mmCIF file of C-alpha atoms in Angstrom:
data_model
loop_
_atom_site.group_PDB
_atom_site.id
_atom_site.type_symbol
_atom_site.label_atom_id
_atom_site.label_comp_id
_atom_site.label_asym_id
_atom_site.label_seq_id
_atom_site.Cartn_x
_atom_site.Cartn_y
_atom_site.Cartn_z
ATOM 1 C CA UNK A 1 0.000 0.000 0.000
ATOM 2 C CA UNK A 2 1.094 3.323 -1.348
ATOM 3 C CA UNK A 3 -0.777 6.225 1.123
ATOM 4 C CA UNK A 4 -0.987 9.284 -0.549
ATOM 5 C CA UNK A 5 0.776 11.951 1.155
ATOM 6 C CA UNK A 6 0.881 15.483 0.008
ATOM 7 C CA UNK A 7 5.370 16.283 0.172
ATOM 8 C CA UNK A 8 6.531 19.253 -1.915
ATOM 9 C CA UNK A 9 8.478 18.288 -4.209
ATOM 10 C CA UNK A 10 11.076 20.518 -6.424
ATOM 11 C CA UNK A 11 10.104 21.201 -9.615
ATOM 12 C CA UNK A 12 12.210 18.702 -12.079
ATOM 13 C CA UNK A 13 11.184 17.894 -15.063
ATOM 14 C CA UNK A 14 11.148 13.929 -14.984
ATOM 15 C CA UNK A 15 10.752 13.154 -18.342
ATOM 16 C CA UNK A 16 14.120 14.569 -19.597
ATOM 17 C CA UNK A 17 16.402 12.218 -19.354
ATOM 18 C CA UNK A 18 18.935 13.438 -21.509
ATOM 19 C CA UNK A 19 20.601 17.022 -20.978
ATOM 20 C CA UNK A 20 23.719 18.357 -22.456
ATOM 21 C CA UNK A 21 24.133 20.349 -19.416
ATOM 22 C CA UNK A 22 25.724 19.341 -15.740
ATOM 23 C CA UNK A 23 23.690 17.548 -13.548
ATOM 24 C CA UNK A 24 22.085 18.234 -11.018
ATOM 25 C CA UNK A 25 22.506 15.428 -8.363
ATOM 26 C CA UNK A 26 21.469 17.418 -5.767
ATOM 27 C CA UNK A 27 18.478 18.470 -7.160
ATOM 28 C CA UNK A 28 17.236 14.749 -8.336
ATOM 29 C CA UNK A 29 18.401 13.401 -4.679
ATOM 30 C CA UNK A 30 16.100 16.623 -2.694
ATOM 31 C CA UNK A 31 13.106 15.091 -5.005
ATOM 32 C CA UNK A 32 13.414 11.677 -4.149
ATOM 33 C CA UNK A 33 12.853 12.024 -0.627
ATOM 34 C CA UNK A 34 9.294 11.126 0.575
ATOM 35 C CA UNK A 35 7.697 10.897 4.034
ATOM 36 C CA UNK A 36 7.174 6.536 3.494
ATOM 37 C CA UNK A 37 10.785 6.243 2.252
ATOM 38 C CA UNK A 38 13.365 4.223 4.211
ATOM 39 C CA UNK A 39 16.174 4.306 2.114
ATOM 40 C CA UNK A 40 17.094 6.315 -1.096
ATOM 41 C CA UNK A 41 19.969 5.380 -3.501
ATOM 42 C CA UNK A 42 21.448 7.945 -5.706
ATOM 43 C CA UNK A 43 23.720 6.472 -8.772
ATOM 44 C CA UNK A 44 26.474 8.656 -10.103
ATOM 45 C CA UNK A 45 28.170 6.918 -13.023
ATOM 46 C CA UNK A 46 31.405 9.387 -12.985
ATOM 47 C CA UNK A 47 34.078 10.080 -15.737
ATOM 48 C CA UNK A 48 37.394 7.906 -14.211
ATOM 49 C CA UNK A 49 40.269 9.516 -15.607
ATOM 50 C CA UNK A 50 42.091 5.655 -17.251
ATOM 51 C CA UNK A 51 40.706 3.211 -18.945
ATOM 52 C CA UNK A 52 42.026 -0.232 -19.975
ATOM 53 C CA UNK A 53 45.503 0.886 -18.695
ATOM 54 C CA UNK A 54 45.262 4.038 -20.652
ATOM 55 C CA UNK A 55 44.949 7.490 -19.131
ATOM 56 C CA UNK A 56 42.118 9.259 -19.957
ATOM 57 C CA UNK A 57 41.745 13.177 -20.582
ATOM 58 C CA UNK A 58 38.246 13.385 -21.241
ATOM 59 C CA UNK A 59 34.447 11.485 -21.992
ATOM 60 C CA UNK A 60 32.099 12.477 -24.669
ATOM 61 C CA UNK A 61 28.997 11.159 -25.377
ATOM 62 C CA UNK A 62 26.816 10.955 -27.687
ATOM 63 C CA UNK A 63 23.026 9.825 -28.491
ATOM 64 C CA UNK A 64 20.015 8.842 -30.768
ATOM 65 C CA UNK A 65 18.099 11.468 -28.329
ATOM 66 C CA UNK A 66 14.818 10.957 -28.833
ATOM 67 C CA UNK A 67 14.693 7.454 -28.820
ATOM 68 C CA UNK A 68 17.451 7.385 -25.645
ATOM 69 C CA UNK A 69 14.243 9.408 -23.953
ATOM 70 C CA UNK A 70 12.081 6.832 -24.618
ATOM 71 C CA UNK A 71 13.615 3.721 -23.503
ATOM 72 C CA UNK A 72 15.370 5.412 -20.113
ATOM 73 C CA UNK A 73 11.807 6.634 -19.325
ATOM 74 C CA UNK A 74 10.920 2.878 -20.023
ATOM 75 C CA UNK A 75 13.197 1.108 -17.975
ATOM 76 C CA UNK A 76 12.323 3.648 -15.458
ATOM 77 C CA UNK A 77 8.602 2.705 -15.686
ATOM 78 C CA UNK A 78 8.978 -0.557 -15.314
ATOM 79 C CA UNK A 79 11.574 0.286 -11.883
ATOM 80 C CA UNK A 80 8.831 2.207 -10.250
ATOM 81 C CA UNK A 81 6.028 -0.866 -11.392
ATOM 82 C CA UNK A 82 8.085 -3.707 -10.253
ATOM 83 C CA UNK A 83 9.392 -2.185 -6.916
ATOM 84 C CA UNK A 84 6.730 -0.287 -6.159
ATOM 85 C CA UNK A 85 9.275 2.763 -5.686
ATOM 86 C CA UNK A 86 7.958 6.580 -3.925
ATOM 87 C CA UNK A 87 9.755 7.589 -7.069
ATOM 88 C CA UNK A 88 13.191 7.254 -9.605
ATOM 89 C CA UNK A 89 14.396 9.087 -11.746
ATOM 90 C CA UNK A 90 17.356 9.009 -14.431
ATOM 91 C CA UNK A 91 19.717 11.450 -16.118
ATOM 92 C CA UNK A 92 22.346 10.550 -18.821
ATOM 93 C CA UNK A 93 24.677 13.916 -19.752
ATOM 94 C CA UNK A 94 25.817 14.094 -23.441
ATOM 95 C CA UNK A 95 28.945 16.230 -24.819
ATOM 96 C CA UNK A 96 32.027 16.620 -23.667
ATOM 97 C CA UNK A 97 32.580 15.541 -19.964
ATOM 98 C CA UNK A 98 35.827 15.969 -17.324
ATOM 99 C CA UNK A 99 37.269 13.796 -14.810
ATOM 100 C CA UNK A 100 34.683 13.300 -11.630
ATOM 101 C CA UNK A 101 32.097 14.615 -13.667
ATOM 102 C CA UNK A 102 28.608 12.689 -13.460
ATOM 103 C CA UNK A 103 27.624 10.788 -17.301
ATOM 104 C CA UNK A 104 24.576 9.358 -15.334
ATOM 105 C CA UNK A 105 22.806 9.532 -12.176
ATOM 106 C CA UNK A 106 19.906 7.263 -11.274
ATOM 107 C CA UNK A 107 17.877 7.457 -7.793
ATOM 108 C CA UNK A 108 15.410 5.295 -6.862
ATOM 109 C CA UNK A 109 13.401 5.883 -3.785
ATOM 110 C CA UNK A 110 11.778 2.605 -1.584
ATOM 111 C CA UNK A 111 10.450 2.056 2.134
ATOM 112 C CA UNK A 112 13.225 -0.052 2.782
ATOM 113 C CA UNK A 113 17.136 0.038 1.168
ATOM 114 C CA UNK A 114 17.026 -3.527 -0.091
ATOM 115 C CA UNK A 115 14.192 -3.017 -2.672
ATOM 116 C CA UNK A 116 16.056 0.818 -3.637
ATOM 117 C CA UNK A 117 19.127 -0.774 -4.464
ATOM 118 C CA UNK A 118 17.458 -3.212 -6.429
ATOM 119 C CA UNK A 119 15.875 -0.805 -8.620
ATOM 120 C CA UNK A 120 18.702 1.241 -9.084
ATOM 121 C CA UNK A 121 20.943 -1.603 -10.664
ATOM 122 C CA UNK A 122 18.060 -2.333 -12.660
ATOM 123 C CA UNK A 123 17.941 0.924 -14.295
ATOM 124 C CA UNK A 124 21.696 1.525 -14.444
ATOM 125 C CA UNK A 125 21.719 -2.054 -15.923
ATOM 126 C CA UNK A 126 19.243 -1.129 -18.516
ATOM 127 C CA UNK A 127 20.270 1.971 -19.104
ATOM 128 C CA UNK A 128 23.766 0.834 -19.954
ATOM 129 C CA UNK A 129 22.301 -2.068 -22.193
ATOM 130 C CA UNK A 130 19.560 -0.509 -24.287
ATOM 131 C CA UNK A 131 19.661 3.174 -24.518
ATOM 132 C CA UNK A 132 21.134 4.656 -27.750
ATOM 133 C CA UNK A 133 24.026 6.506 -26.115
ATOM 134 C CA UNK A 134 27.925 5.977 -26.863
ATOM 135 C CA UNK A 135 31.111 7.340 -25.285
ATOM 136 C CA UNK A 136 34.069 8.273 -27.001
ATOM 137 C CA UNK A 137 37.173 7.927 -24.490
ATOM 138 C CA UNK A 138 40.004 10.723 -25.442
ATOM 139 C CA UNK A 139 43.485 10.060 -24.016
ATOM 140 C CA UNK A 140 46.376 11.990 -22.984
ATOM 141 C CA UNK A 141 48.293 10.903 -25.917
ATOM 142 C CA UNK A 142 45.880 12.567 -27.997
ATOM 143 C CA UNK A 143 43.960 9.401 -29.830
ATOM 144 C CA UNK A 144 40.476 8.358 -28.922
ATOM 145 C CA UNK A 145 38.524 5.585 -29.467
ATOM 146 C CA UNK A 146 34.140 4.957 -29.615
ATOM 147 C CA UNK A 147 33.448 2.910 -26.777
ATOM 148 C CA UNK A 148 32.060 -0.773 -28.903
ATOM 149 C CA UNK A 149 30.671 -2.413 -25.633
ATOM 150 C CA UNK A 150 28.281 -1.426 -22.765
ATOM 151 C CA UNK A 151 30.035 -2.874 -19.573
ATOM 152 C CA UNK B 1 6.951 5.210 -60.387
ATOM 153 C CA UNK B 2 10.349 6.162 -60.241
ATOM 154 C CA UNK B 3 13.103 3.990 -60.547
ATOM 155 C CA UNK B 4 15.355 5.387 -57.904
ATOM 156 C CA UNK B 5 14.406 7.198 -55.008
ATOM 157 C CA UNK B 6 16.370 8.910 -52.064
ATOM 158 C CA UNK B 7 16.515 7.989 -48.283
ATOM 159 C CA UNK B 8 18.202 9.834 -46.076
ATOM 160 C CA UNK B 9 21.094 8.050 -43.497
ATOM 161 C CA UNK B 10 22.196 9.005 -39.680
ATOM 162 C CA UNK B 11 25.019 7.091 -38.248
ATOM 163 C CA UNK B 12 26.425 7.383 -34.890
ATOM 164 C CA UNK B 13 29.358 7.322 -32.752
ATOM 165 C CA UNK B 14 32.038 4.750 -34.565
ATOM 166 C CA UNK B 15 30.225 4.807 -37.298
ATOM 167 C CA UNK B 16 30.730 8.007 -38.412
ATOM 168 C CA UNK B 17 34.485 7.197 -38.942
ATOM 169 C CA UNK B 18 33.261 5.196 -42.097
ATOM 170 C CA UNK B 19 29.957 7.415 -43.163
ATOM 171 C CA UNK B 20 29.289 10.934 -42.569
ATOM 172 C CA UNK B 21 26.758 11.578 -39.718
ATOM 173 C CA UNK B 22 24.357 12.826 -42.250
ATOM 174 C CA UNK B 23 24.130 11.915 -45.977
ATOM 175 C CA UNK B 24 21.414 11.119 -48.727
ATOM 176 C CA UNK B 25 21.623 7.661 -50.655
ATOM 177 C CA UNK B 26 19.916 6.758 -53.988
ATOM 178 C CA UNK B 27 18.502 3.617 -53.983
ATOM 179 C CA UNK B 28 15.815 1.082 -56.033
ATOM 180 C CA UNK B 29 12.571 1.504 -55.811
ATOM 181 C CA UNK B 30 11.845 -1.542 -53.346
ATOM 182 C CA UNK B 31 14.527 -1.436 -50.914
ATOM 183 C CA UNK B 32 14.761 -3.342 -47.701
ATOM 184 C CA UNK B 33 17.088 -2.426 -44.631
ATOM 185 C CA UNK B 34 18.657 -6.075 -45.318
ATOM 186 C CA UNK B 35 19.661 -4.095 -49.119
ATOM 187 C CA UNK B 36 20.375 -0.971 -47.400
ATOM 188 C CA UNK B 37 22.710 -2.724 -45.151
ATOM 189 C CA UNK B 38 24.310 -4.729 -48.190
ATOM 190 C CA UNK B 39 24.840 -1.194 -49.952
ATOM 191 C CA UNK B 40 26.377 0.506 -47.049
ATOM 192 C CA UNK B 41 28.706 -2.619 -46.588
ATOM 193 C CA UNK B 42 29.785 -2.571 -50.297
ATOM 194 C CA UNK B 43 30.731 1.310 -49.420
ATOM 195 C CA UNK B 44 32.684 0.731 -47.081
ATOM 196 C CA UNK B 45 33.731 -2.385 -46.096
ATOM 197 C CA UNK B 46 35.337 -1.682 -43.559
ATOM 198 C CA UNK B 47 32.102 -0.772 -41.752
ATOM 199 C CA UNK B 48 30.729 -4.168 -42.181
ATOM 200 C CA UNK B 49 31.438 -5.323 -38.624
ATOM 201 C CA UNK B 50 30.012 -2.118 -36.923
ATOM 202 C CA UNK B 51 26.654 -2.830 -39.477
ATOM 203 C CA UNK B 52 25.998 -6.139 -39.003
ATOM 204 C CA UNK B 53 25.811 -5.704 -34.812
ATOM 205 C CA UNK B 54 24.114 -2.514 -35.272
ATOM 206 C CA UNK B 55 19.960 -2.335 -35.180
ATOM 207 C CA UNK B 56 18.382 -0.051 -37.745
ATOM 208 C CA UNK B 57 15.887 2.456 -37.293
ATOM 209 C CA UNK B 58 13.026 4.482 -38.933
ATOM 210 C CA UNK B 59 10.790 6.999 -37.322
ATOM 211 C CA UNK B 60 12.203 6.437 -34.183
ATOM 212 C CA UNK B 61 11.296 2.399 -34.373
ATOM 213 C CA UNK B 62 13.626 0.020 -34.869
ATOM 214 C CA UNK B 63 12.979 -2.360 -38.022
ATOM 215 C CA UNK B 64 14.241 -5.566 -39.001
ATOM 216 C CA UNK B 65 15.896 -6.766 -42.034
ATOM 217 C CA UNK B 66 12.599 -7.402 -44.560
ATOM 218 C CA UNK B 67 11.357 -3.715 -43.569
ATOM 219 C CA UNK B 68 11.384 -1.880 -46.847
ATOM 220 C CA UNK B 69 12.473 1.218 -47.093
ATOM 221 C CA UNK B 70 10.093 4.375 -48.537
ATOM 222 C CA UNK B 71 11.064 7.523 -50.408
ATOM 223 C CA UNK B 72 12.216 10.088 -48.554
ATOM 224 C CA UNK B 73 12.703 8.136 -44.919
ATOM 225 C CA UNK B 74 15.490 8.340 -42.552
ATOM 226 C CA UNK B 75 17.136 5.794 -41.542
ATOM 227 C CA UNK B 76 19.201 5.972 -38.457
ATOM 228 C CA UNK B 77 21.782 3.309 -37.764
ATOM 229 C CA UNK B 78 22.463 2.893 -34.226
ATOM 230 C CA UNK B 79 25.742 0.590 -33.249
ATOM 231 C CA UNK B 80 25.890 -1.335 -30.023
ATOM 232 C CA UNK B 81 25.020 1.199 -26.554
ATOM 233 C CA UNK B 82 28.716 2.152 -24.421
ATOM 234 C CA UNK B 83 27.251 4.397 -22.205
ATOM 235 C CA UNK B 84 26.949 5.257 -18.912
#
């Protein structure tokens, strides 16, 4: 059971889950919080700076946006269905990303931490495996290379 | 009818080391993705790989092999996901 409870909530638009611009972690954590939740996990898939032995200068990414939308608001669907989550939400960053820089954030929002954590893989998992998006690692050495695998 | 017809092609990420990102093809009349795909492989073969594990897509809906392919679509060629 799911009571309704009246929380205020900041004003994020959930459907876009693609942005070219930072993101705002912060912000997606502050509106996952909700008077029946026990536990909230926020995801930050981060830009590591080597890869594969190679050090790397900078990420960027690129996708087939609106169909990236689609399926990341699919997989996120299906989270909140199966899990019966207070709420989740995901973000995937495109363009040209630094070191410690967030590509994607996911937070998923449950009465209790086991079910939260759950759902967050889930998505993450999904995210990595079906959504249209692609990262192009650029080393120090000045080559780069299209990432040809999800991991 | 007209014999040939043009579709227009979007490739991503590795891909567009072989195709530009952008580009209009003319094709037969009755085309399928499965002849698209043959075409685009005979252009660069060296793409062949990357096509064959990629999934094609029109109007934002990915399409098998026996889809054909009308006049004036776009096609968008998506390779294997890496991100996150």
């Amino acid at each position: 059971m799911r009571p309704s409870l009246s929380f205020p909530h900041p004003a994020v638009d959930d459907s876009k889950t693609i942005t070219d611009q930072p993101i705002d972690t912060v912000l997606l954590l502050q509106q996952a919080h909700h008077p029946n939740a026990g536990g909230i996990v926020l995801f930050s898939g981060e830009v590591r700076n080597h890869n594969g032995g190679k050090p790397v200068l900078y990420l960027e990414y690129e996708a087939y946006v609106p169909m990236a939308e689609k399926i990341i608001q699919e997989i996120v669907q299906a989270a909140i269905q199966k899990w019966d989550l207070y709420y989740a939400a995901a973000v995937h960053r495109i363009g040209k990303l630094e070191i410690s820089e967030s590509a994607v954030v996911v937070v998923t929002s449950h009465s209790h931490r086991k079910e939260a954590y759950e759902a967050n893989q889930y998505i993450i998992d999904g995210i990595k495996h079906e959504a249209p998006i692609w990262k192009c690692e650029h080393y120090t050495d000045g080559t780069y290379v299209w990432g040809k695998n999800c991991h | 009818m007209h014999d040939f017809m043009k579709i227009e092609i979007n490739t991503f990420a590795v891909l567009k080391e072989h195709f530009p990102s952008s580009f209009e093809l003319e094709v037969n009349n009755i085309y399928t993705i499965a002849e698209l795909k043959n075409e685009l492989c005979k252009i660069s073969p060296s793409a062949s790989a990357m096509l064959n594990s990629s999934r094609f897509a029109v109007n934002e809906i990915f399409v098998n092999d026996s889809t054909i392919v009308s006049e004036h679509a776009s096609v968008f060629i998506v390779p294997p996901s890496s991100g996150g």
